[in-house]
Amino acid sequence: MRLETKLIHAGVRPDPSTGAIMTPIYQTSTYVQAAPGQHKGYEYARTQNPTRDALQQALAAIEGGSWGLSFASGMAATDAILKLLSPGDEVIAANDMYGGTYRIFTKVFEKYGLRFHFVDMQDPASLLPVLNDRTRLIWTETPTNPMMTITDIAAVATLAKKHNALLCVDNTFASPYLQNPLAFGADLVVHSATKYLGGHSDVVHGCIIGNDPALEERLRFIQNSCGAVPGPQDCFLVLRGLKTLHVRMQRHCENGRAIAHWLRNNPKVGKVHWCGFEDSPGYEVARRQMRDFGGMMSFTLKDDRMEPAIKVLSSTHLFSLAESLGGVESLIGHPASMTHASIPREDRVRGGLLDSLIRLSVGIENVEDLIADLDQAIG
Ligand code: PLP
C-alpha cells in the first residue's frame, strides 16, 4: 500500500458492533468484564482505548514503523522518550530546535542527572567531540524550527549505531508525507501531531513511532505508568486529519515554494530560510531524504531592527499572528518572543535566530491572496 492509501485505510476498520465506517470515539474510562480477567482486550482506558488503537496503528503504518504510541501532546511524547534514560546518561541534541524541547531538556531533565550537549547537527562531525560511552540518545529535528537547517539522518544514524546510542528524529516539520526518518536508520520518530498530522489547529497531540519491539515495550510501560495519554476525541480528530495529509501537504509545498521565491525576490526582504533553495546549505541532503520541501520558512527584513519586523507581524490579515504551525490556515510568528522565548537570547542568536526573525507556516489558501497579504504587510 502506498502512503496516500495508508493515510485513509491504515488502522481503521468498520466498527465491529455497528459497522460504522468511521472509528467511533470510545468515550469510556473502563470496560465491563464477564468474570475477573475475562475481557475483550480492554481493561482500563489509560492502558487501552479502541479509538487510540486505530490511530496508533495508522501512525505506525504512515511512518513505516511496526508500532506507534500516542500521547497527550508532542512534549508528553518527548518526555516519555527521555524517561528511557538514567542519571549519568548523556544526550546530544541539535542546537537549533523547538524551544520547548530545549526547555524540557535543560529545565526538567538536567536536574535528574541527564547531561545534554548541543551541537550543529548540519555537520555530523560536530558530534564527534562530545560522543562518548555515556551517550545514550541523539536528538535532532530536520528541518529545524525555525532556521530550517537539515540533518543528514543516515550519517547521524551511522554514528549513533557505532556508539550504541538511539537516534530520535522530530519529524514534525516534514510530516511522514515528506520524510520517513526510520527508513534512514533512525530508531525513533516523534511528532507534535498538533501540527501537520492533525492539520486543522483544533487538537494538541503527540506520538512516537519505531520498529524495535523492546523499545515499544519500554515506551508502552512509560505511557501507561506515567499516564500522559490523549483522550479519545483527540485521537479521533488526529485520525480524521491524517486522511487528508497528502492533499494538504501537496498544497502546503506548492504554496511554500511560491512564497519562498517571492520573498527572496522582494527587495525589502533580507535572508530567507527555506530548505528548497538550491543554494541553501542543506539542499542536497534534503533532496535525498525528503520528497519535497514543505511550507515552513523564516526570514528577516533588510532593515533587521525589531520595529519593522513587529510592523509586519502586526499587519497581516490572512496570516494570523499565533504560535503553532501546520494547520490549513496560514500563520505568522515571532520565534524570539513566542516559540523560542525559553531559549536564552545569547544561545538563540549564536544559532542565527535573530530577534527580528519572522516565521511563516504557509497554509493551503489561494497563494495569490497569501502573497498579496504579505506584500501589503511588508510594504
Ligand atoms: N516539536 C516541534 C518541532 C514543535 O514545533 C513543537 C511545538 O510547537 C513540539 C515538538 C511540541 O509539541 P506540542 O506543542 O504538541 O506539545
Coordinates of C-alpha atoms and ligand atoms in Angstrom, one line a residue:
M1 CA 0.0 0.0 0.0
R2 CA 1.3 3.5 -0.8
L3 CA 1.2 6.4 1.6
E4 CA -2.0 8.0 0.2
T5 CA -3.9 4.8 0.7
K6 CA -2.4 4.1 4.1
L7 CA -3.4 7.5 5.3
I8 CA -7.1 6.7 4.6
H9 CA -7.2 3.0 5.5
A10 CA -4.4 2.0 7.9
G11 CA -5.6 1.1 11.4
V12 CA -9.2 1.7 10.5
R13 CA -11.9 -1.0 10.1
P14 CA -15.7 -0.8 10.4
D15 CA -16.8 -0.8 14.0
P16 CA -17.5 -4.4 15.0
S17 CA -20.7 -3.6 16.9
T18 CA -22.4 -1.4 14.3
G19 CA -20.4 -1.3 11.1
A20 CA -19.8 2.4 11.5
I21 CA -17.2 3.3 8.8
M22 CA -15.6 5.9 10.9
T23 CA -13.8 4.8 14.1
P24 CA -16.1 5.8 17.0
I25 CA -15.0 8.0 19.8
Y26 CA -14.9 5.4 22.6
Q27 CA -15.6 7.9 25.4
T28 CA -15.2 5.5 28.3
S29 CA -12.9 5.1 31.2
T30 CA -13.4 1.4 31.8
Y31 CA -14.7 -1.8 30.2
V32 CA -17.0 -4.4 31.7
Q33 CA -15.6 -7.9 32.3
A34 CA -17.7 -11.1 32.2
A35 CA -15.7 -12.5 35.1
P36 CA -12.4 -11.4 36.7
G37 CA -9.8 -11.3 33.9
Q38 CA -12.3 -12.2 31.2
H39 CA -12.4 -9.2 28.9
K40 CA -12.2 -8.2 25.2
G41 CA -8.6 -6.9 25.4
Y42 CA -9.6 -3.7 27.1
E43 CA -9.5 -3.2 30.8
Y44 CA -8.9 0.5 31.6
A45 CA -8.8 3.4 29.3
R46 CA -5.4 4.8 30.3
T47 CA -4.0 1.5 29.2
Q48 CA -6.1 0.8 26.0
N49 CA -8.7 2.6 24.1
P50 CA -10.1 1.4 20.7
T51 CA -10.0 5.0 19.1
R52 CA -6.4 5.3 20.3
D53 CA -5.5 1.9 19.0
A54 CA -6.8 2.7 15.5
L55 CA -4.7 5.9 15.5
Q56 CA -1.6 4.2 16.8
Q57 CA -1.8 1.6 14.1
A58 CA -2.3 4.3 11.4
L59 CA 0.7 6.3 12.7
A60 CA 2.9 3.3 12.6
A61 CA 1.9 2.5 9.1
I62 CA 2.4 6.0 7.7
E63 CA 5.9 6.3 9.2
G64 CA 7.0 2.9 8.1
G65 CA 7.2 1.6 11.7
S66 CA 5.9 -1.5 13.3
W67 CA 4.4 0.3 16.3
G68 CA 3.1 3.8 17.2
L69 CA 2.2 5.3 20.6
S70 CA 0.0 8.3 21.1
F71 CA 0.4 11.0 23.8
A72 CA -1.4 14.0 25.2
S73 CA 1.0 16.3 23.4
G74 CA 4.2 16.4 21.5
M75 CA 6.0 17.4 24.7
A76 CA 4.5 14.4 26.5
A77 CA 5.9 12.1 23.8
T78 CA 9.4 13.8 24.2
D79 CA 9.1 13.3 28.0
A80 CA 8.4 9.6 27.6
I81 CA 11.5 9.1 25.4
L82 CA 13.7 10.9 28.0
K83 CA 12.3 8.6 30.7
L84 CA 14.1 5.7 28.9
L85 CA 17.4 7.2 30.3
S86 CA 19.0 7.0 33.7
P87 CA 21.1 9.5 35.7
G88 CA 24.5 9.9 34.2
D89 CA 23.4 9.2 30.7
E90 CA 24.2 11.8 28.0
V91 CA 22.2 13.2 25.2
I92 CA 23.5 15.1 22.1
A93 CA 20.9 17.4 20.7
A94 CA 20.6 19.9 17.8
N95 CA 21.4 23.5 18.8
D96 CA 18.5 24.7 16.6
M97 CA 15.2 23.2 17.6
Y98 CA 11.8 23.9 19.1
G99 CA 12.2 26.0 22.3
G100 CA 10.0 23.7 24.3
T101 CA 12.3 20.7 23.6
Y102 CA 15.3 22.7 24.7
R103 CA 13.3 23.7 27.9
I104 CA 12.3 20.2 28.9
F105 CA 16.0 19.0 28.3
T106 CA 17.6 21.8 30.3
K107 CA 15.0 22.8 32.9
V108 CA 13.3 19.4 33.7
F109 CA 15.7 16.5 32.9
E110 CA 19.1 18.1 33.7
K111 CA 18.1 18.1 37.4
Y112 CA 17.5 14.3 37.2
G113 CA 21.1 13.8 36.3
L114 CA 21.0 13.7 32.5
R115 CA 23.6 15.7 30.6
F116 CA 22.9 17.5 27.4
H117 CA 25.3 18.6 24.7
F118 CA 24.0 21.0 21.9
V119 CA 25.8 20.8 18.6
D120 CA 25.3 21.9 15.0
M121 CA 23.6 18.9 13.5
Q122 CA 24.1 20.1 10.0
D123 CA 27.6 18.8 10.3
P124 CA 27.8 15.2 11.6
A125 CA 31.4 15.8 12.5
S126 CA 30.3 18.2 15.2
L127 CA 29.0 15.3 17.2
L128 CA 32.4 13.6 17.4
P129 CA 34.0 15.7 20.2
V130 CA 31.0 15.1 22.6
L131 CA 30.2 11.4 21.7
N132 CA 31.3 9.1 24.4
D133 CA 30.4 5.8 26.1
R134 CA 27.7 7.6 28.2
T135 CA 25.9 8.9 25.1
R136 CA 22.6 7.1 25.0
L137 CA 20.5 9.4 22.8
I138 CA 21.0 11.7 19.8
W139 CA 18.1 14.1 19.2
T140 CA 17.5 16.1 16.1
E141 CA 14.8 17.9 14.1
T142 CA 15.0 18.2 10.4
P143 CA 14.1 20.7 9.0
T144 CA 14.7 22.6 12.2
N145 CA 12.4 25.0 13.9
P146 CA 12.9 27.9 12.9
M147 CA 16.1 28.1 10.9
M148 CA 15.1 25.3 8.5
T149 CA 18.5 23.6 8.7
I150 CA 18.9 20.0 7.6
T151 CA 20.4 17.0 9.4
D152 CA 21.7 14.1 7.3
I153 CA 19.7 11.4 9.1
A154 CA 21.6 8.4 7.6
A155 CA 25.0 9.9 8.5
V156 CA 24.0 10.6 12.1
A157 CA 22.3 7.2 12.4
T158 CA 25.6 5.6 11.4
L159 CA 27.4 7.4 14.2
A160 CA 24.6 6.6 16.7
K161 CA 24.8 2.9 15.9
K162 CA 28.6 2.9 16.2
H163 CA 28.2 4.3 19.8
N164 CA 25.2 2.2 20.8
A165 CA 23.1 5.3 21.1
L166 CA 19.5 5.8 20.0
L167 CA 18.7 8.3 17.3
C168 CA 15.4 10.1 17.7
V169 CA 14.2 12.5 14.9
D170 CA 11.5 15.0 15.5
N171 CA 9.7 14.8 12.1
T172 CA 7.0 17.5 12.9
F173 CA 8.1 20.0 10.3
A174 CA 8.4 17.5 7.4
S175 CA 5.5 15.1 8.3
P176 CA 5.5 11.5 7.0
Y177 CA 4.4 12.8 3.6
L178 CA 7.8 14.4 3.1
Q179 CA 10.2 12.2 5.1
N180 CA 10.4 8.9 6.9
P181 CA 13.4 9.0 9.3
L182 CA 13.1 5.3 10.2
A183 CA 14.0 4.4 6.6
F184 CA 17.3 6.3 7.0
G185 CA 18.2 4.5 10.2
A186 CA 16.6 6.5 13.0
D187 CA 15.4 4.4 16.0
L188 CA 12.5 6.6 17.0
V189 CA 10.4 9.3 15.3
V190 CA 8.5 11.8 17.3
H191 CA 5.8 14.2 16.2
S192 CA 3.8 17.1 17.5
A193 CA 0.7 15.8 15.9
T194 CA -0.8 19.1 16.9
K195 CA 0.7 20.3 13.6
Y196 CA 0.5 18.7 10.1
L197 CA -0.9 15.4 11.2
G198 CA -3.9 16.9 12.9
G199 CA -3.7 19.7 10.3
H200 CA -6.7 21.9 11.4
S201 CA -5.4 23.6 14.6
D202 CA -8.0 22.0 16.7
V203 CA -6.2 19.4 18.7
V204 CA -3.0 19.0 20.8
H205 CA -1.4 15.6 20.4
G206 CA 1.9 13.8 20.2
C207 CA 3.2 10.4 19.1
I208 CA 6.3 8.2 18.9
I209 CA 6.9 5.6 16.2
G210 CA 9.5 2.9 15.9
N211 CA 10.4 -0.6 14.9
D212 CA 12.2 -2.2 17.8
P213 CA 9.7 -4.3 19.9
A214 CA 11.9 -3.9 23.0
L215 CA 11.7 -0.1 22.8
E216 CA 7.9 -0.4 22.2
E217 CA 7.5 -2.4 25.4
R218 CA 9.5 0.1 27.4
L219 CA 7.7 3.1 26.0
R220 CA 4.3 1.4 26.3
F221 CA 5.1 0.8 30.0
I222 CA 6.0 4.5 30.4
Q223 CA 2.9 5.6 28.5
N224 CA 0.7 3.6 30.9
S225 CA 2.7 4.2 34.1
C226 CA 3.0 8.0 33.7
G227 CA -0.4 8.4 32.1
A228 CA 0.1 11.3 29.6
V229 CA -2.4 9.7 27.3
P230 CA -4.7 11.5 24.8
G231 CA -8.4 11.5 25.2
P232 CA -10.4 9.5 22.6
Q233 CA -11.9 12.7 21.0
D234 CA -8.4 14.0 20.3
C235 CA -7.4 10.6 18.8
F236 CA -10.5 10.8 16.5
L237 CA -9.5 14.3 15.4
V238 CA -5.9 13.3 14.5
L239 CA -7.2 10.2 12.8
R240 CA -9.5 12.4 10.7
G241 CA -6.7 14.8 10.0
L242 CA -4.5 12.0 8.7
K243 CA -6.9 11.2 5.9
T244 CA -6.1 14.4 4.1
L245 CA -2.5 14.8 4.9
H246 CA -1.3 14.0 1.4
V247 CA -3.6 16.5 -0.3
R248 CA -2.9 19.2 2.3
M249 CA 0.9 18.7 2.1
Q250 CA 0.8 18.9 -1.7
R251 CA -0.7 22.4 -1.4
H252 CA 1.5 23.4 1.5
C253 CA 4.5 22.6 -0.6
E254 CA 3.2 24.4 -3.7
N255 CA 2.3 27.5 -1.8
G256 CA 5.5 27.3 0.2
R257 CA 7.7 27.2 -2.9
A258 CA 5.9 30.2 -4.5
I259 CA 6.1 32.3 -1.3
A260 CA 9.8 31.4 -0.6
H261 CA 10.7 32.6 -4.1
W262 CA 8.5 35.7 -3.9
L263 CA 10.2 36.6 -0.5
R264 CA 13.6 36.1 -2.0
N265 CA 12.9 38.4 -4.9
N266 CA 11.4 41.1 -2.6
P267 CA 13.9 44.0 -2.3
K268 CA 12.8 44.7 1.3
V269 CA 13.5 41.1 2.5
G270 CA 16.9 40.1 3.9
K271 CA 17.6 36.4 4.3
V272 CA 15.0 33.7 3.6
H273 CA 15.5 30.3 5.3
W274 CA 13.7 27.6 3.3
C275 CA 15.3 24.2 2.6
G276 CA 14.1 24.1 -1.1
F277 CA 16.5 26.7 -2.4
E278 CA 19.2 25.0 -4.5
D279 CA 21.9 27.2 -2.8
S280 CA 20.7 26.5 0.8
P281 CA 23.3 24.6 2.8
G282 CA 21.2 21.5 3.4
Y283 CA 19.7 21.3 -0.1
E284 CA 21.5 18.2 -1.4
V285 CA 20.7 16.2 1.8
A286 CA 17.1 17.5 1.9
R287 CA 16.7 16.3 -1.7
R288 CA 18.0 12.9 -0.8
Q289 CA 15.8 12.3 2.3
M290 CA 12.7 14.5 1.6
R291 CA 10.1 14.2 -1.2
D292 CA 9.5 18.0 -1.3
F293 CA 10.3 21.0 0.9
G294 CA 7.2 21.9 2.7
G295 CA 5.5 25.1 3.7
M296 CA 7.6 26.3 6.7
M297 CA 10.1 29.1 6.3
S298 CA 11.6 32.0 8.2
F299 CA 13.0 35.4 7.0
T300 CA 14.4 38.7 8.1
L301 CA 13.9 42.1 6.6
K302 CA 16.8 44.0 5.0
D303 CA 16.2 46.5 7.8
D304 CA 16.7 43.9 10.6
R305 CA 15.8 46.1 13.5
M306 CA 12.9 44.9 15.7
E307 CA 10.5 47.7 14.8
P308 CA 9.9 46.9 11.1
A309 CA 9.6 43.2 11.9
I310 CA 7.0 43.9 14.6
K311 CA 5.1 46.0 12.0
V312 CA 5.0 43.1 9.5
L313 CA 3.9 40.7 12.3
S314 CA 1.1 43.0 13.3
S315 CA -0.1 43.9 9.8
T316 CA -1.0 40.7 8.0
H317 CA -4.7 39.8 7.7
L318 CA -4.7 36.2 6.3
F319 CA -1.5 35.2 8.1
S320 CA -2.7 35.1 11.8
L321 CA -0.1 36.0 14.4
A322 CA -0.1 32.9 16.5
E323 CA 2.1 30.1 17.9
S324 CA 1.9 26.7 16.2
L325 CA 2.1 25.6 12.6
G326 CA 1.0 23.0 10.1
G327 CA -2.7 23.9 10.0
V328 CA -4.7 24.6 6.9
E329 CA -4.7 28.3 7.7
S330 CA -1.5 30.4 7.3
L331 CA 0.2 31.6 10.5
I332 CA 3.0 34.2 11.1
G333 CA 5.1 34.1 14.2
H334 CA 7.9 35.7 16.1
P335 CA 10.2 32.9 17.4
A336 CA 12.2 35.1 19.7
S337 CA 9.2 36.1 21.8
M338 CA 6.9 33.2 21.1
T339 CA 8.0 29.6 20.3
H340 CA 11.7 30.1 21.2
A341 CA 11.4 32.5 24.1
S342 CA 12.5 29.7 26.5
I343 CA 16.0 29.6 24.9
P344 CA 18.5 32.2 26.4
R345 CA 19.0 35.1 23.9
E346 CA 22.7 34.5 23.6
D347 CA 22.2 30.8 22.6
R348 CA 19.4 31.8 20.2
V349 CA 21.5 34.5 18.5
R350 CA 24.5 32.2 18.3
G351 CA 22.4 29.8 16.3
G352 CA 21.3 32.6 13.9
L353 CA 17.9 33.1 15.5
L354 CA 17.8 36.9 15.4
D355 CA 15.3 39.0 17.4
S356 CA 13.9 40.2 14.1
L357 CA 13.3 36.7 12.5
I358 CA 9.8 36.1 11.3
R359 CA 8.5 32.6 10.8
L360 CA 5.7 31.6 8.4
S361 CA 3.6 28.5 8.4
V362 CA 2.2 28.7 4.9
G363 CA -1.4 27.3 4.7
I364 CA -3.4 26.0 1.8
E365 CA -5.3 29.1 0.9
N366 CA -5.1 30.7 -2.6
V367 CA -1.4 31.6 -3.0
E368 CA -2.0 34.9 -4.7
D369 CA -4.1 36.0 -1.8
L370 CA -1.3 35.0 0.6
I371 CA 1.3 36.9 -1.4
A372 CA -0.9 40.0 -1.6
D373 CA -1.3 39.8 2.2
L374 CA 2.5 39.6 2.8
D375 CA 3.0 42.3 0.1
Q376 CA 0.8 44.8 1.9
A377 CA 2.4 44.0 5.3
I378 CA 6.0 44.2 4.1
G379 CA 5.0 47.4 2.3
Ligands
PLP1 N1 8.4 19.6 18.2 C1 8.3 20.6 17.4 C2 9.1 20.7 16.2 C3 7.3 21.6 17.7 O1 7.2 22.7 16.8 C4 6.5 21.5 18.8 C5 5.5 22.5 19.2 O2 5.5 23.6 18.6 C6 6.7 20.4 19.6 C7 7.6 19.4 19.3 C8 5.9 20.2 20.9 O3 4.6 19.7 20.6 P1 3.2 20.0 21.4 O4 3.0 21.5 21.3 O5 2.2 19.2 20.7 O6 3.5 19.6 22.8

